[in-house]
């Protein structure tokens, strides 16, 4: 069995264990066994990290010295690239990612995005002269300046932890913020490697801190409620996002939220290769554990039976093609934990109870390994009112809903509390664009287009979030704008 090296906290420039040497077990989703240990930080450890980040922001030139920051963050980016193999091992054994997903969202995708973040940083307009203006009889020369937002608490989930950490930490550091990272308890070592590499490349004390712990709430809530923290950058569930907004209100800190989704794909009846479009909609990538995963498939009633037959054949074919950790083409393995497996199974039971037809899957598969395996699962004859169509399952479960016409498809797609991503397929580009414009989500892909990229802002409408990650807009989350007026 693979064992991962034990992680360490990184606080105020020092790599160390948690107070009292406390650690907790890091569990492999493939086997359900311990594959490493992580520091179980106390409130005192987090307090020290917040104090260090505050001190580094208030008393060092980190926020002002753009060139030095760029140089150090570049070194960190290069160190991450040089440690790709370690990242791959963590993604495989801790996150439970098969090799096909490692090559995409888990490791190689975010590593490739790092360089683009520097290109965006170089394009930031730090100062904008606004000219002279007489207001209330006073003539002033005005200037807008961009400044770092302050101390940032980064709280991450376990599904694509490296991707999310890169998307938050690198822009925050480049913006001049100091950062405390609080990784998800299920994937601590994907966080601690960041601290190890920051120490290796010589980061100044307190600029970046990484604090792991077993309790899912304690450390994150300290960041949210502490007035020394100026901004929370959170990715996770909508329920926890709401709690963070509520708890953060007392100190009125900036709250940036990337939350859940229940995204819809609309396959219009004029889609040229209808069967391929439907087949490509099965939910298997990383066992459906993706916020932007399209989990509601909307197909025209006029071609409904055809779509169901395609899905039946596709799922049957896929059944032998998942669960093998060594296969480089495999994109689906286990779900993260026993807790998540049980949560997903309760949704599957709810779908059956509400009268949806289970077309494929729906079972726990112990033959795939001792870990947490659930079959790729597809429900048809679903209505948009059912719980499986309304709530985020975060597992390998697709629900299929028929629509009457284009207007009905748009209505169903938008009839959701969420608004993260979506897809439209049609043989008529103008029609596809017309529909895409009316979908109330932060991203939409047309005819298989990928709307996730380092230079494209990503974020949700409605209860899928507040704010944008990646792109120039992703940097803006970590910047303040100051207006200066000098009497002429
Ligand atoms: P989660 O909300 O349970 O936990 C996310 C993080 O918040 C963890 O680090 C957890 O320890 C911490 N946390 C929990 N309670 C907290 C509290 N009261 N105060 C502060 N921090 C707290 O989410 P998860 O199960 O780790 O991840 C899955 C969720 O993440 C899904 O809903 C998914 O859609 C979402 N997600 C969203 C995006 C996006 O970009 N929109 C990306 C990936 C995942």
PDB file of N, CA and C in Angstrom, residues 116-179:
ATOM      1  N   UNK A 116      -0.376  31.346 -17.054  1.00  0.00           N
ATOM      2  CA  UNK A 116      -1.357  32.342 -17.504  1.00  0.00           C
ATOM      3  C   UNK A 116      -1.661  33.352 -16.395  1.00  0.00           C
ATOM      4  N   UNK A 117      -1.587  32.894 -15.144  1.00  0.00           N
ATOM      5  CA  UNK A 117      -1.885  33.823 -14.042  1.00  0.00           C
ATOM      6  C   UNK A 117      -0.839  34.942 -13.981  1.00  0.00           C
ATOM      7  N   UNK A 118       0.397  34.619 -14.360  1.00  0.00           N
ATOM      8  CA  UNK A 118       1.422  35.672 -14.379  1.00  0.00           C
ATOM      9  C   UNK A 118       1.165  36.656 -15.523  1.00  0.00           C
ATOM     10  N   UNK A 119       0.695  36.126 -16.642  1.00  0.00           N
ATOM     11  CA  UNK A 119       0.372  37.018 -17.775  1.00  0.00           C
ATOM     12  C   UNK A 119      -0.758  37.975 -17.365  1.00  0.00           C
ATOM     13  N   UNK A 120      -1.725  37.466 -16.618  1.00  0.00           N
ATOM     14  CA  UNK A 120      -2.825  38.337 -16.168  1.00  0.00           C
ATOM     15  C   UNK A 120      -2.289  39.365 -15.168  1.00  0.00           C
ATOM     16  N   UNK A 121      -1.442  38.914 -14.235  1.00  0.00           N
ATOM     17  CA  UNK A 121      -0.832  39.831 -13.257  1.00  0.00           C
ATOM     18  C   UNK A 121      -0.115  40.978 -13.976  1.00  0.00           C
ATOM     19  N   UNK A 122       0.630  40.627 -15.037  1.00  0.00           N
ATOM     20  CA  UNK A 122       1.397  41.650 -15.761  1.00  0.00           C
ATOM     21  C   UNK A 122       0.487  42.675 -16.439  1.00  0.00           C
ATOM     22  N   UNK A 123      -0.767  42.280 -16.669  1.00  0.00           N
ATOM     23  CA  UNK A 123      -1.690  43.188 -17.373  1.00  0.00           C
ATOM     24  C   UNK A 123      -2.516  44.049 -16.410  1.00  0.00           C
ATOM     25  N   UNK A 124      -2.332  43.852 -15.106  1.00  0.00           N
ATOM     26  CA  UNK A 124      -3.142  44.627 -14.146  1.00  0.00           C
ATOM     27  C   UNK A 124      -2.752  46.111 -14.211  1.00  0.00           C
ATOM     28  N   UNK A 125      -3.762  46.966 -14.263  1.00  0.00           N
ATOM     29  CA  UNK A 125      -3.524  48.413 -14.259  1.00  0.00           C
ATOM     30  C   UNK A 125      -3.507  48.863 -12.791  1.00  0.00           C
ATOM     31  N   UNK A 126      -2.313  48.991 -12.212  1.00  0.00           N
ATOM     32  CA  UNK A 126      -2.213  49.293 -10.769  1.00  0.00           C
ATOM     33  C   UNK A 126      -2.580  50.736 -10.464  1.00  0.00           C
ATOM     34  N   UNK A 127      -2.328  51.625 -11.447  1.00  0.00           N
ATOM     35  CA  UNK A 127      -2.655  53.038 -11.242  1.00  0.00           C
ATOM     36  C   UNK A 127      -3.323  53.585 -12.488  1.00  0.00           C
ATOM     37  N   UNK A 128      -4.366  54.368 -12.289  1.00  0.00           N
ATOM     38  CA  UNK A 128      -5.027  54.987 -13.450  1.00  0.00           C
ATOM     39  C   UNK A 128      -5.215  56.475 -13.180  1.00  0.00           C
ATOM     40  N   UNK A 129      -4.480  57.347 -13.902  1.00  0.00           N
ATOM     41  CA  UNK A 129      -4.672  58.783 -13.713  1.00  0.00           C
ATOM     42  C   UNK A 129      -6.075  59.167 -14.171  1.00  0.00           C
ATOM     43  N   UNK A 130      -6.764  59.969 -13.372  1.00  0.00           N
ATOM     44  CA  UNK A 130      -8.152  60.356 -13.686  1.00  0.00           C
ATOM     45  C   UNK A 130      -8.247  61.832 -14.070  1.00  0.00           C
ATOM     46  N   UNK A 131      -7.083  62.508 -14.185  1.00  0.00           N
ATOM     47  CA  UNK A 131      -7.088  63.909 -14.622  1.00  0.00           C
ATOM     48  C   UNK A 131      -7.569  64.863 -13.533  1.00  0.00           C
ATOM     49  N   UNK A 132      -7.693  66.124 -13.942  1.00  0.00           N
ATOM     50  CA  UNK A 132      -8.134  67.156 -12.981  1.00  0.00           C
ATOM     51  C   UNK A 132      -9.632  67.356 -13.081  1.00  0.00           C
ATOM     52  N   UNK A 133     -10.255  67.737 -11.968  1.00  0.00           N
ATOM     53  CA  UNK A 133     -11.680  68.059 -11.987  1.00  0.00           C
ATOM     54  C   UNK A 133     -11.986  69.029 -10.838  1.00  0.00           C
ATOM     55  N   UNK A 134     -12.834  70.011 -11.136  1.00  0.00           N
ATOM     56  CA  UNK A 134     -13.264  70.943 -10.078  1.00  0.00           C
ATOM     57  C   UNK A 134     -14.567  70.406  -9.502  1.00  0.00           C
ATOM     58  N   UNK A 135     -14.535  70.100  -8.232  1.00  0.00           N
ATOM     59  CA  UNK A 135     -15.752  69.644  -7.540  1.00  0.00           C
ATOM     60  C   UNK A 135     -15.925  70.499  -6.292  1.00  0.00           C
ATOM     61  N   UNK A 136     -17.107  71.079  -6.133  1.00  0.00           N
ATOM     62  CA  UNK A 136     -17.389  71.977  -5.000  1.00  0.00           C
ATOM     63  C   UNK A 136     -16.323  73.079  -4.874  1.00  0.00           C
ATOM     64  N   UNK A 137     -15.898  73.580  -6.002  1.00  0.00           N
ATOM     65  CA  UNK A 137     -14.965  74.696  -6.016  1.00  0.00           C
ATOM     66  C   UNK A 137     -13.511  74.318  -5.815  1.00  0.00           C
ATOM     67  N   UNK A 138     -13.222  73.055  -5.648  1.00  0.00           N
ATOM     68  CA  UNK A 138     -11.825  72.632  -5.443  1.00  0.00           C
ATOM     69  C   UNK A 138     -11.356  71.877  -6.685  1.00  0.00           C
ATOM     70  N   UNK A 139     -10.243  72.324  -7.216  1.00  0.00           N
ATOM     71  CA  UNK A 139      -9.668  71.617  -8.361  1.00  0.00           C
ATOM     72  C   UNK A 139      -8.689  70.548  -7.844  1.00  0.00           C
ATOM     73  N   UNK A 140      -8.903  69.300  -8.220  1.00  0.00           N
ATOM     74  CA  UNK A 140      -8.035  68.212  -7.735  1.00  0.00           C
ATOM     75  C   UNK A 140      -7.483  67.406  -8.902  1.00  0.00           C
ATOM     76  N   UNK A 141      -6.268  66.941  -8.718  1.00  0.00           N
ATOM     77  CA  UNK A 141      -5.696  65.943  -9.637  1.00  0.00           C
ATOM     78  C   UNK A 141      -5.979  64.594  -9.019  1.00  0.00           C
ATOM     79  N   UNK A 142      -6.612  63.696  -9.807  1.00  0.00           N
ATOM     80  CA  UNK A 142      -7.079  62.440  -9.213  1.00  0.00           C
ATOM     81  C   UNK A 142      -6.345  61.218  -9.760  1.00  0.00           C
ATOM     82  N   UNK A 143      -6.294  60.222  -8.923  1.00  0.00           N
ATOM     83  CA  UNK A 143      -5.597  58.979  -9.281  1.00  0.00           C
ATOM     84  C   UNK A 143      -6.338  57.810  -8.653  1.00  0.00           C
ATOM     85  N   UNK A 144      -6.544  56.755  -9.442  1.00  0.00           N
ATOM     86  CA  UNK A 144      -7.077  55.509  -8.858  1.00  0.00           C
ATOM     87  C   UNK A 144      -5.920  54.557  -8.661  1.00  0.00           C
ATOM     88  N   UNK A 145      -5.849  53.935  -7.490  1.00  0.00           N
ATOM     89  CA  UNK A 145      -4.818  52.909  -7.316  1.00  0.00           C
ATOM     90  C   UNK A 145      -5.443  51.600  -6.843  1.00  0.00           C
ATOM     91  N   UNK A 146      -4.857  50.515  -7.316  1.00  0.00           N
ATOM     92  CA  UNK A 146      -5.273  49.177  -6.870  1.00  0.00           C
ATOM     93  C   UNK A 146      -4.330  48.737  -5.760  1.00  0.00           C
ATOM     94  N   UNK A 147      -4.909  48.215  -4.699  1.00  0.00           N
ATOM     95  CA  UNK A 147      -4.101  47.741  -3.561  1.00  0.00           C
ATOM     96  C   UNK A 147      -4.568  46.355  -3.142  1.00  0.00           C
ATOM     97  N   UNK A 148      -3.697  45.653  -2.431  1.00  0.00           N
ATOM     98  CA  UNK A 148      -4.072  44.331  -1.929  1.00  0.00           C
ATOM     99  C   UNK A 148      -5.210  44.447  -0.923  1.00  0.00           C
ATOM    100  N   UNK A 149      -6.097  43.446  -0.928  1.00  0.00           N
ATOM    101  CA  UNK A 149      -7.271  43.485  -0.040  1.00  0.00           C
ATOM    102  C   UNK A 149      -6.908  43.207   1.420  1.00  0.00           C
ATOM    103  N   UNK A 150      -5.757  42.579   1.678  1.00  0.00           N
ATOM    104  CA  UNK A 150      -5.354  42.355   3.075  1.00  0.00           C
ATOM    105  C   UNK A 150      -5.062  40.890   3.363  1.00  0.00           C
ATOM    106  N   UNK A 151      -5.485  40.446   4.543  1.00  0.00           N
ATOM    107  CA  UNK A 151      -5.263  39.056   4.964  1.00  0.00           C
ATOM    108  C   UNK A 151      -6.424  38.202   4.430  1.00  0.00           C
ATOM    109  N   UNK A 152      -6.076  37.145   3.702  1.00  0.00           N
ATOM    110  CA  UNK A 152      -7.094  36.306   3.052  1.00  0.00           C
ATOM    111  C   UNK A 152      -7.139  34.926   3.705  1.00  0.00           C
ATOM    112  N   UNK A 153      -8.317  34.507   4.097  1.00  0.00           N
ATOM    113  CA  UNK A 153      -8.522  33.132   4.557  1.00  0.00           C
ATOM    114  C   UNK A 153      -9.049  32.308   3.387  1.00  0.00           C
ATOM    115  N   UNK A 154      -8.275  31.310   2.978  1.00  0.00           N
ATOM    116  CA  UNK A 154      -8.652  30.450   1.850  1.00  0.00           C
ATOM    117  C   UNK A 154      -9.173  29.126   2.409  1.00  0.00           C
ATOM    118  N   UNK A 155     -10.426  28.804   2.103  1.00  0.00           N
ATOM    119  CA  UNK A 155     -11.038  27.560   2.609  1.00  0.00           C
ATOM    120  C   UNK A 155     -11.430  26.720   1.403  1.00  0.00           C
ATOM    121  N   UNK A 156     -10.896  25.497   1.331  1.00  0.00           N
ATOM    122  CA  UNK A 156     -11.049  24.706   0.097  1.00  0.00           C
ATOM    123  C   UNK A 156     -11.791  23.385   0.340  1.00  0.00           C
ATOM    124  N   UNK A 157     -12.394  22.824  -0.738  1.00  0.00           N
ATOM    125  CA  UNK A 157     -13.048  21.511  -0.652  1.00  0.00           C
ATOM    126  C   UNK A 157     -12.069  20.408  -1.066  1.00  0.00           C
ATOM    127  N   UNK A 158     -12.566  19.180  -1.103  1.00  0.00           N
ATOM    128  CA  UNK A 158     -11.682  18.036  -1.359  1.00  0.00           C
ATOM    129  C   UNK A 158     -11.748  17.513  -2.788  1.00  0.00           C
ATOM    130  N   UNK A 159     -12.643  18.032  -3.621  1.00  0.00           N
ATOM    131  CA  UNK A 159     -12.875  17.333  -4.903  1.00  0.00           C
ATOM    132  C   UNK A 159     -11.771  17.578  -5.933  1.00  0.00           C
ATOM    133  N   UNK A 160     -11.388  18.848  -6.120  1.00  0.00           N
ATOM    134  CA  UNK A 160     -10.238  19.162  -6.980  1.00  0.00           C
ATOM    135  C   UNK A 160      -9.365  20.142  -6.191  1.00  0.00           C
ATOM    136  N   UNK A 161      -8.767  19.682  -5.102  1.00  0.00           N
ATOM    137  CA  UNK A 161      -8.159  20.625  -4.148  1.00  0.00           C
ATOM    138  C   UNK A 161      -6.991  21.412  -4.713  1.00  0.00           C
ATOM    139  N   UNK A 162      -6.184  20.790  -5.578  1.00  0.00           N
ATOM    140  CA  UNK A 162      -5.024  21.524  -6.101  1.00  0.00           C
ATOM    141  C   UNK A 162      -5.472  22.619  -7.066  1.00  0.00           C
ATOM    142  N   UNK A 163      -6.408  22.280  -7.922  1.00  0.00           N
ATOM    143  CA  UNK A 163      -6.944  23.240  -8.895  1.00  0.00           C
ATOM    144  C   UNK A 163      -7.486  24.478  -8.166  1.00  0.00           C
ATOM    145  N   UNK A 164      -8.236  24.220  -7.118  1.00  0.00           N
ATOM    146  CA  UNK A 164      -8.876  25.328  -6.397  1.00  0.00           C
ATOM    147  C   UNK A 164      -7.845  26.130  -5.606  1.00  0.00           C
ATOM    148  N   UNK A 165      -6.881  25.440  -5.027  1.00  0.00           N
ATOM    149  CA  UNK A 165      -5.840  26.148  -4.271  1.00  0.00           C
ATOM    150  C   UNK A 165      -5.021  27.042  -5.202  1.00  0.00           C
ATOM    151  N   UNK A 166      -4.646  26.525  -6.363  1.00  0.00           N
ATOM    152  CA  UNK A 166      -3.884  27.340  -7.321  1.00  0.00           C
ATOM    153  C   UNK A 166      -4.714  28.568  -7.727  1.00  0.00           C
ATOM    154  N   UNK A 167      -5.993  28.340  -8.025  1.00  0.00           N
ATOM    155  CA  UNK A 167      -6.865  29.423  -8.500  1.00  0.00           C
ATOM    156  C   UNK A 167      -7.095  30.514  -7.472  1.00  0.00           C
ATOM    157  N   UNK A 168      -6.875  30.207  -6.200  1.00  0.00           N
ATOM    158  CA  UNK A 168      -7.075  31.212  -5.145  1.00  0.00           C
ATOM    159  C   UNK A 168      -5.739  31.792  -4.673  1.00  0.00           C
ATOM    160  N   UNK A 169      -4.799  30.883  -4.333  1.00  0.00           N
ATOM    161  CA  UNK A 169      -3.594  31.329  -3.618  1.00  0.00           C
ATOM    162  C   UNK A 169      -2.670  32.145  -4.520  1.00  0.00           C
ATOM    163  N   UNK A 170      -2.492  31.722  -5.764  1.00  0.00           N
ATOM    164  CA  UNK A 170      -1.541  32.457  -6.608  1.00  0.00           C
ATOM    165  C   UNK A 170      -2.053  33.871  -6.914  1.00  0.00           C
ATOM    166  N   UNK A 171      -3.308  34.063  -7.331  1.00  0.00           N
ATOM    167  CA  UNK A 171      -3.775  35.453  -7.507  1.00  0.00           C
ATOM    168  C   UNK A 171      -3.742  36.266  -6.209  1.00  0.00           C
ATOM    169  N   UNK A 172      -4.100  35.645  -5.076  1.00  0.00           N
ATOM    170  CA  UNK A 172      -4.109  36.394  -3.810  1.00  0.00           C
ATOM    171  C   UNK A 172      -2.696  36.864  -3.461  1.00  0.00           C
ATOM    172  N   UNK A 173      -1.715  35.978  -3.603  1.00  0.00           N
ATOM    173  CA  UNK A 173      -0.334  36.364  -3.290  1.00  0.00           C
ATOM    174  C   UNK A 173       0.168  37.420  -4.272  1.00  0.00           C
ATOM    175  N   UNK A 174      -0.108  37.215  -5.562  1.00  0.00           N
ATOM    176  CA  UNK A 174       0.358  38.194  -6.554  1.00  0.00           C
ATOM    177  C   UNK A 174      -0.299  39.558  -6.331  1.00  0.00           C
ATOM    178  N   UNK A 175      -1.527  39.543  -5.844  1.00  0.00           N
ATOM    179  CA  UNK A 175      -2.223  40.811  -5.577  1.00  0.00           C
ATOM    180  C   UNK A 175      -1.595  41.546  -4.396  1.00  0.00           C
ATOM    181  N   UNK A 176      -0.777  40.840  -3.594  1.00  0.00           N
ATOM    182  CA  UNK A 176      -0.128  41.477  -2.444  1.00  0.00           C
ATOM    183  C   UNK A 176      -0.774  41.116  -1.124  1.00  0.00           C
ATOM    184  N   UNK A 177      -1.710  40.194  -1.153  1.00  0.00           N
ATOM    185  CA  UNK A 177      -2.347  39.750   0.089  1.00  0.00           C
ATOM    186  C   UNK A 177      -1.425  38.770   0.820  1.00  0.00           C
ATOM    187  N   UNK A 178      -1.676  38.589   2.108  1.00  0.00           N
ATOM    188  CA  UNK A 178      -1.080  37.469   2.818  1.00  0.00           C
ATOM    189  C   UNK A 178      -2.200  36.453   3.046  1.00  0.00           C
ATOM    190  N   UNK A 179      -1.828  35.179   3.161  1.00  0.00           N
ATOM    191  CA  UNK A 179      -2.818  34.116   2.997  1.00  0.00           C
ATOM    192  C   UNK A 179      -2.695  33.051   4.084  1.00  0.00           C
TER     193      UNK A 179
END
